[in-house]
Short mmCIF file of C-alpha atoms in Angstrom, two decimals:
data_model
loop_
_atom_site.label_atom_id
_atom_site.label_comp_id
_atom_site.label_asym_id
_atom_site.label_seq_id
_atom_site.Cartn_x
_atom_site.Cartn_y
_atom_site.Cartn_z
CA MET A 1 -0.04 -0.05 0.00
CA SER A 2 1.44 3.48 -0.80
CA CYS A 3 2.44 6.00 1.73
CA ARG A 4 -0.32 8.31 0.50
CA LYS A 5 -3.09 5.68 1.28
CA LEU A 6 -1.70 5.14 4.62
CA HIS A 7 -1.24 8.70 5.33
CA PRO A 8 -3.73 10.95 3.38
CA GLN A 9 -1.53 14.03 4.64
CA CYS A 10 1.25 12.64 2.39
CA SER A 11 -0.60 13.83 -0.65
CA ILE A 12 0.98 17.29 -0.06
CA ARG A 13 4.39 15.89 -0.43
CA THR A 14 4.22 14.68 -4.00
CA MET A 15 7.51 16.42 -4.87
CA PRO A 16 10.90 15.86 -3.30
CA ARG A 17 11.17 17.45 0.14
CA LYS A 18 14.01 19.76 -0.87
CA ARG A 19 11.96 21.18 -3.81
CA LYS A 20 8.85 21.43 -1.63
CA LEU A 21 10.75 23.35 1.06
CA LEU A 22 12.36 25.79 -1.46
CA ALA A 23 8.93 26.52 -2.96
CA GLN A 24 7.62 27.13 0.44
CA LEU A 25 10.46 29.47 1.36
CA SER A 26 9.86 31.38 -1.98
CA ALA A 27 6.19 31.88 -0.94
CA LEU A 28 7.25 33.12 2.46
CA GLN A 29 9.82 35.46 1.13
CA SER A 30 7.52 37.04 -1.27
CA ASN A 31 5.88 38.59 1.99
CA THR A 32 8.89 39.78 3.55
CA SER A 33 11.89 42.29 2.94
CA PHE A 34 14.62 39.51 3.36
CA PRO A 35 17.43 39.41 0.72
CA PRO A 36 17.22 36.61 -1.84
CA LEU A 37 17.88 33.09 -0.63
CA ASP A 38 21.07 31.45 -1.66
CA ALA A 39 19.28 28.53 -2.79
CA LEU A 40 16.64 30.61 -4.68
CA GLU A 41 18.75 32.96 -6.78
CA ASN A 42 17.56 31.81 -10.10
CA LEU A 43 14.07 31.54 -9.10
CA ASN A 44 11.39 34.23 -9.04
CA ALA A 45 8.88 34.39 -6.03
CA THR A 46 5.31 34.11 -7.13
CA PRO A 47 3.80 37.61 -7.19
CA ASP A 48 0.81 36.56 -5.10
CA GLY A 49 2.82 34.48 -2.79
CA ASP A 50 1.06 31.74 -0.94
CA SER A 51 1.70 33.26 2.43
CA PRO A 52 1.43 31.19 5.74
CA LYS A 53 -1.18 33.56 7.22
CA ASN A 54 -3.54 30.45 8.17
CA SER A 55 -0.91 30.12 11.00
CA LYS A 56 -1.82 31.96 14.13
CA TYR A 57 1.95 32.79 14.41
CA PHE A 58 2.05 34.91 11.37
CA VAL A 59 2.16 38.41 12.07
CA ALA A 60 2.16 40.53 8.91
CA GLU A 61 3.02 43.95 10.17
CA LYS A 62 5.97 43.06 12.47
CA ARG A 63 9.69 44.10 11.87
CA ASN A 64 10.21 40.34 11.02
CA SER A 65 6.94 39.83 9.23
CA SER A 66 6.68 36.20 9.83
CA GLN A 67 8.48 35.98 13.27
CA LEU A 68 7.15 33.60 15.80
CA GLU A 69 5.43 35.30 18.76
CA ALA A 70 5.46 34.81 22.47
CA ASP A 71 2.50 32.43 22.50
CA PHE A 72 4.39 29.77 20.40
CA PHE A 73 7.31 29.58 23.05
CA ASN A 74 4.75 29.44 26.05
CA GLN A 75 4.47 25.55 25.87
CA PRO A 76 5.43 22.80 28.24
CA CYS A 77 9.13 21.76 27.57
CA ILE A 78 8.34 18.46 25.70
CA SER A 79 5.85 19.96 23.62
CA LEU A 80 8.06 22.89 22.68
CA ALA A 81 10.81 20.59 21.75
CA LYS A 82 8.69 18.97 19.29
CA SER A 83 7.19 22.23 18.18
CA PHE A 84 10.71 23.47 17.29
CA LEU A 85 11.14 20.68 14.62
CA GLY A 86 10.63 22.23 11.11
CA GLN A 87 10.80 25.83 12.36
CA ILE A 88 13.41 28.22 10.99
CA LEU A 89 16.17 29.89 12.84
CA VAL A 90 17.34 33.13 11.65
CA ARG A 91 20.51 34.92 12.51
CA LYS A 92 21.25 38.50 11.22
CA LEU A 93 24.98 39.05 11.21
CA PRO A 94 26.55 42.39 11.89
CA ASP A 95 27.21 42.88 8.16
CA GLY A 96 23.60 42.34 7.39
CA ARG A 97 23.91 39.01 6.10
CA GLU A 98 21.27 36.47 7.10
CA LEU A 99 21.69 32.96 7.90
CA TRP A 100 18.68 30.48 7.90
CA GLY A 101 18.51 27.00 9.31
CA ARG A 102 15.44 24.51 9.48
CA ILE A 103 15.66 23.05 13.20
CA VAL A 104 15.73 19.34 12.70
CA GLU A 105 16.93 18.06 16.21
CA THR A 106 16.16 19.03 19.67
CA GLU A 107 16.37 18.03 23.34
CA ALA A 108 14.12 18.81 26.22
CA TYR A 109 15.41 19.49 29.84
CA LEU A 110 12.58 19.59 32.18
CA GLY A 111 13.96 21.64 35.14
CA GLY A 112 14.14 20.86 38.79
CA GLU A 113 13.30 16.82 38.59
CA ASP A 114 15.63 16.35 35.58
CA GLU A 115 18.83 14.89 36.81
CA ALA A 116 20.45 15.98 33.58
CA SER A 117 19.34 19.60 33.56
CA HIS A 118 21.44 22.59 34.63
CA SER A 119 18.76 23.40 36.81
CA LYS A 120 18.04 20.23 38.68
CA GLY A 121 16.79 20.50 42.20
CA GLY A 122 15.49 23.84 41.28
CA LYS A 123 18.94 25.41 41.73
CA GLN A 124 19.09 28.90 40.09
CA THR A 125 22.76 30.34 39.43
CA LEU A 126 24.09 33.14 37.48
CA ARG A 127 24.84 30.67 34.70
CA ASN A 128 21.52 29.15 34.40
CA ALA A 129 19.38 32.25 35.11
CA ALA A 130 17.91 32.34 31.58
CA MET A 131 16.27 28.93 32.28
CA PHE A 132 14.05 30.46 34.81
CA MET A 133 13.01 33.45 32.56
CA LYS A 134 10.02 33.80 30.49
CA PRO A 135 9.45 31.14 27.53
CA GLY A 136 11.37 32.33 24.41
CA THR A 137 14.70 33.40 26.52
CA LEU A 138 17.80 32.24 25.18
CA TYR A 139 20.12 30.23 27.45
CA VAL A 140 23.63 30.25 25.97
CA TYR A 141 26.31 28.38 27.79
CA GLN A 142 30.04 27.11 27.36
CA ILE A 143 31.38 23.83 27.44
CA TYR A 144 34.94 22.62 27.37
CA GLY A 145 36.03 26.22 27.88
CA MET A 146 35.62 26.93 24.08
CA TYR A 147 32.36 25.63 22.49
CA PHE A 148 28.75 27.34 22.95
CA CYS A 149 25.19 25.62 23.09
CA ILE A 150 22.05 27.45 22.66
CA ASN A 151 18.71 26.55 24.58
CA VAL A 152 15.34 28.31 24.58
CA SER A 153 13.23 28.44 27.86
CA SER A 154 9.73 26.96 27.90
CA GLN A 155 6.90 26.62 30.39
CA GLY A 156 8.15 25.20 33.80
CA GLU A 157 10.52 26.31 36.33
CA GLY A 158 13.98 26.06 34.93
CA ALA A 159 12.89 24.12 31.78
CA ALA A 160 14.45 24.74 28.30
CA VAL A 161 15.03 23.07 25.03
CA LEU A 162 18.47 22.54 23.65
CA LEU A 163 18.71 23.08 19.80
CA ARG A 164 21.01 20.31 18.58
CA SER A 165 20.92 20.54 14.87
CA LEU A 166 19.91 22.59 11.75
CA GLU A 167 19.34 22.17 8.10
CA PRO A 168 21.14 25.10 6.49
CA LEU A 169 18.87 27.02 4.01
CA GLN A 170 20.62 30.26 3.45
CA GLY A 171 24.09 31.88 3.98
CA LEU A 172 25.95 28.65 3.81
CA GLU A 173 29.14 30.39 2.64
CA ALA A 174 29.06 32.70 5.74
CA MET A 175 28.41 29.75 7.73
CA ARG A 176 31.58 28.08 6.40
CA GLU A 177 33.38 31.07 6.92
CA LEU A 178 32.40 31.18 10.59
CA ARG A 179 32.99 27.46 11.16
CA SER A 180 36.53 27.72 9.49
CA THR A 181 37.28 30.58 11.81
CA ALA A 182 36.42 28.71 14.79
CA ARG A 183 38.19 25.61 13.83
CA LYS A 184 41.45 27.64 13.41
CA ALA A 185 43.19 24.92 11.19
CA ALA A 186 43.56 24.51 7.47
CA LEU A 187 41.08 21.50 7.01
CA LYS A 188 38.88 20.49 4.21
CA PRO A 189 35.83 22.65 3.35
CA LEU A 190 32.82 21.54 5.43
CA LYS A 191 30.09 19.69 3.38
CA ASP A 192 26.59 21.21 3.91
CA TRP A 193 25.45 18.50 6.20
CA GLN A 194 28.41 19.18 8.35
CA LEU A 195 27.92 22.97 9.04
CA CYS A 196 25.08 22.53 11.90
CA ASN A 197 24.83 19.03 12.77
CA GLY A 198 25.55 19.33 16.45
CA PRO A 199 24.86 21.98 19.18
CA SER A 200 28.21 23.61 19.20
CA LYS A 201 28.67 23.40 15.37
CA LEU A 202 25.27 25.15 15.15
CA CYS A 203 26.54 27.99 17.21
CA GLN A 204 29.73 28.24 15.47
CA ALA A 205 28.10 28.41 12.12
CA PHE A 206 25.60 31.05 13.34
CA GLY A 207 28.01 33.17 15.17
CA ILE A 208 26.28 32.54 18.46
CA ASP A 209 28.31 33.13 21.80
CA LYS A 210 27.73 33.94 25.37
CA ALA A 211 26.68 37.37 24.39
CA PHE A 212 23.25 35.92 23.44
CA ASP A 213 22.54 34.60 26.86
CA GLN A 214 19.20 35.96 28.27
CA ARG A 215 18.09 37.66 24.97
CA ASP A 216 14.47 37.53 24.01
CA LEU A 217 13.89 35.48 21.01
CA THR A 218 10.65 37.34 20.17
CA GLN A 219 12.34 40.83 20.47
CA ASP A 220 16.07 40.57 19.29
CA ALA A 221 17.07 42.06 16.10
CA ALA A 222 19.83 39.71 15.43
CA ILE A 223 18.29 36.39 16.15
CA TRP A 224 14.67 35.05 15.83
CA MET A 225 12.41 32.32 14.62
CA MET A 226 10.03 32.00 11.59
CA PRO A 227 7.42 29.21 11.17
CA GLY A 228 8.24 26.37 8.88
CA GLN A 229 5.55 25.21 6.56
CA ASP A 230 5.69 21.41 6.96
CA LEU A 231 2.81 19.96 9.04
CA LEU A 232 4.54 17.07 10.92
CA GLY A 233 3.05 13.73 11.82
CA GLU A 234 4.02 11.59 14.73
CA HIS A 235 5.60 8.94 12.32
CA GLU A 236 7.98 11.76 11.06
CA VAL A 237 9.44 12.55 14.51
CA VAL A 238 11.82 10.11 16.51
CA ALA A 239 11.70 10.27 20.13
CA THR A 240 15.03 8.75 21.60
CA THR A 241 17.59 9.19 24.48
CA ARG A 242 19.47 12.34 24.85
CA ILE A 243 23.28 12.54 24.06
CA GLY A 244 26.28 13.01 26.43
CA ILE A 245 23.90 12.67 29.63
CA GLY A 246 26.34 10.18 31.00
CA ASN A 247 25.69 8.75 34.66
CA ARG A 248 22.16 10.30 35.42
CA GLY A 249 20.28 7.04 36.21
CA GLU A 250 16.95 6.86 34.68
CA TRP A 251 17.05 10.28 33.27
CA ALA A 252 19.78 9.05 30.81
CA GLN A 253 17.16 6.67 29.26
CA LYS A 254 14.34 9.02 28.87
CA PRO A 255 13.18 9.57 25.28
CA LEU A 256 13.72 13.41 25.40
CA ARG A 257 15.65 13.83 22.22
CA PHE A 258 13.57 14.52 19.03
CA TYR A 259 14.47 14.56 15.41
CA LEU A 260 13.23 14.58 11.97
CA ARG A 261 13.15 11.16 10.61
CA GLY A 262 15.24 10.58 7.41
CA ASN A 263 16.86 13.91 7.90
CA ARG A 264 20.46 13.84 7.09
CA PHE A 265 21.51 16.91 8.86
CA VAL A 266 20.54 15.08 12.24
CA SER A 267 23.60 14.76 14.28
CA VAL A 268 23.06 11.04 15.58
CA ILE A 269 20.47 8.64 14.04
CA ASP A 270 18.97 6.00 16.45
CA LYS A 271 18.75 3.13 14.09
CA LYS A 272 17.12 0.79 16.55
CA THR A 273 14.29 3.14 17.46
CA GLU A 274 13.65 3.85 13.78
CA ARG A 275 13.58 0.01 13.03
CA GLU A 276 10.94 -0.22 15.64
CA MET A 277 8.91 2.55 14.06
CA ALA A 278 9.12 0.88 10.73
CA ALA A 279 8.06 -2.55 12.21
CA MET A 280 4.91 -0.58 13.58
CA GLY A 281 4.00 0.48 10.25
CA HIS A 282 5.03 4.01 10.64
CA SER A 283 6.80 4.79 7.43
CA PRO A 284 8.24 8.37 6.86
CA CYS A 285 6.56 10.25 4.03
CA SER A 286 9.00 11.68 1.47
#
């Protein structure tokens, strides 16, 4: 039986996912003042632009005309971690260039009860203060004394979502420049899938450091989110264990990492969970 018969919603995915995404971004761009997408240099946006105004998060008159609003971020942590998948992170560099990346992997950190969270036990410090701020606040911290990770606060005391991986959409050459500077060595040029396939790589590619800590993602002029256009089904999202948790007892085994199934920009694939999903008849749509 075809995927379309099993999943009627798949009828909207008749063209390859990359072409579909480019078409959606073209329609979205026709209603904004953003510069042309790298991937769309030879395409003309449709004049009437099939804009995503059916989304309650679309605000036509804002500075960033399709920016996600505060009510989107005001969700429980797990719900927000899943909702981030498919949304677009935008970073405006000081020179005016914009970097766009589709969120394809996240992790939820639930606050006080979560033994793997920086806010476990409800402990609030100067470092993790952003986790206790209103939903949509950025929590940026440093690891190994040199790398950064970016999180977004959610509902729940001390709860936040880690952004693990992006699918680069616009500004890939700028991302390569930033990654190259951070790597400091004359290495081979990075392939597209290597630019943002991990939390620290993501921050390097988007020029995100500790200066972004405690910024409001709904108000900041240098970083924000836009709504993606895909409506994701449960069969398209893999829920599995978080990475690098170490000895955290049962919390190391909880399925609090979420990623887009079949997306090659995800940092780590859980083949076992994907086989189990396939055995249950949950086939990803393409």
